Amino acid sequence: MSQFEYLRRQMIDTQLSARGLHDETVLNAVAAVPREDFVPAELVEFAYNDSPLPIGASQTISQPYIVALMTAALNLQAGDRVLEVGTGSGYAAAVLAEIAAEVYTVERHKILADSARNKLADLGYKNIQVLYGDGTLGWPDHAPFDAIIVAAGGPEVPETLKQQLAIGGRLVIPVGTSLQTQKLLRVRRITEQEYIEEDMGSVRFVPLIGAAGWEDETATAVAAENSEASLPELIFKSSEHFASIDQVNLDKLLARIGDSRLVLLGEASHGTAEFYEMRSRITRELIEKKGFTVVAVEADWPDAAHLDHYIHGTAPDPMLESTPFSRFPTWMWANTSVLEFIDWLRAHNEKVRSTENKVGFYGLDLYSLSTSIEAVLSYLDTVDLETAEVARVRYGCLTPWANDPALYGRMARTKEYQTCEAGVLATLQDLMKKRLDYSIANCKQFFDAKQNARLIANAERYYRTLYYAENNSWNQRDQHMFETLQSVMKFRGSQSKAVIWAHNSHIGDARATEMSARGEFNVGELVRKKYGDAAYIIGFGTDHGTVAAASEWGGPMEIKQVQPAHIDSYERIFHGVNTDNFLLPLRYPLQEITRQKLLQERLQRAIGVIYRPEAELQSHYFYASLPHQFDEYIWFDETRAVEPVTRKTTEGTLDTFPFGV
């Protein structure tokens, strides 16, 4: 039995049979169809997850259980002729074709219709015909049908489809006045004029667009129940609105943060100015009003150390040749929003007399393999020449791969090159054995060297993990970031308080996202497990605007237009709130009805240093439950790209070395 066959059988047992679906004909049909062939290549490992998946054209392949449930509701017989409205990937049509004699399926997106037609032909399905057209009008040339199944939610049952049912035929369709209030109906045609409707429970589908459905995607967003306030209206009442970052009053937010020792500040992209500027504003108030002394960010340790020297008015190691913030993506930290914040930190520290109360700036990430090696060797050269020579030999194992450590991971995995694990671990152990001797002279310099040595060891393992099918490099990275945070807080003392700046995907609790189903955790989950309510996690989001990002890894920075949010996303809901900017408390004092409506998993957008608007649904959306993910959410409806630091930008500043310009 192959891996996918095993997952398919497990899916049938745990998702279908366990929920009471025991129709053997349907179960056998599902067992016969390779769902992995109907999802995008990058999502194939999730083919049998208990959830819908994006497939392109802002559409999804339905949850396996829903496909099986709707198929079972049709009560199909071997000789039946079936009409499907909404072909999508073609998966449901294949399941239907395993039972029925003929399947006719209509798809309004040409790219999906063509793709499904080719896929079904490749898999040998000769009893399926695919039409590109308006599915709400059915397929009159082949009517009447013994069964009709509609894979999208309409405002009502289309009369055109009812008329194409044979006497005794069954029609299964989601119906509702909005995406949040759909119910699954089964309609039976008794006579020419008589139909019986049966409510089969609540469901949630993409909108049924067409002449007999919704006019367009925006129609469902504005449709609201007359009996109660819409979710955007509830969010408006529950949130704190503000006109600008400079004018926002953060007193209530600080009260909600209370005595938390850690505050995690996210971002929905690495290239949005408002996210950096709002994090800066919140961090400044946490420093001034609540005594926070640690700023830990999703940046490499050596680069952040340059900023730390700058804000303390000290000089970096003159032996280091590497230029800080010169590695892709330079704009992520070398931008004017960060520069302004760093200048504020420097001015703040100049006013603080006590060394322990000065703010430190620390990097949590592990991509700086080459620079960290350089830093450790430079340190050892000043304190222990003999150990420095031994370390130089050990680190020499990694030297050929300094500029491309991912290549080292591949070579080590294929056994074409020896692994360097033992040597880098031994150097870290040597440092720890002599920590008392080394730290007597300068404990901060020793701490910096130790963190760089730990980074080298973890980075070596991380790059090998990239090529281990059974391991997870994401977990290696976030575990390193969490351990680095712990080391910094221990170094700064038992009363230290830290602000963490990182992407939403790192600081939002992974257990509330589809990451958890892949066996992935993140910094937010690890922090919550250790600190509980003493950690306060804040996510950020936007609907549209501009963003600084590349089209591929290592590519040039571009200013790109952020596409308006997907209709099935949290972002689309927040875009519907009647205010541009707001803070939404999710832990308390959020109204229970608002919280309950937000708990339902929805798509959430994540833009990193790469942004591909043309493939946004596949590349930048994932499912999450917002109130379980964050304690607070900050919304900017329209945002702008960060402005990279240039020589012109820094003219007249005290010192430009932190940004290497």
XYZ file of C-alpha atoms in Angstrom, residues 28 135 174 188 190 210 259 282 290 356 433 439 458 500 508-509 553 560 578 633 636 640 659:
23
model
C -15.813 2.707 -2.366
C -23.313 26.434 -14.357
C -25.944 25.022 -0.504
C -36.663 16.099 -4.876
C -42.130 14.703 -7.320
C -23.990 33.295 -12.617
C 1.775 42.730 33.573
C 3.679 50.251 20.756
C 6.102 49.400 31.449
C 20.527 47.260 33.250
C 33.487 24.911 29.363
C 33.128 36.100 30.841
C 21.720 25.239 14.855
C 9.283 40.397 19.858
C 0.545 33.640 16.008
C -0.081 30.377 17.877
C 14.337 34.406 -3.631
C 3.963 45.607 -5.751
C -16.878 50.821 8.485
C -5.498 42.181 15.988
C -4.920 48.910 8.416
C 2.144 51.369 1.761
C 22.710 49.705 7.870
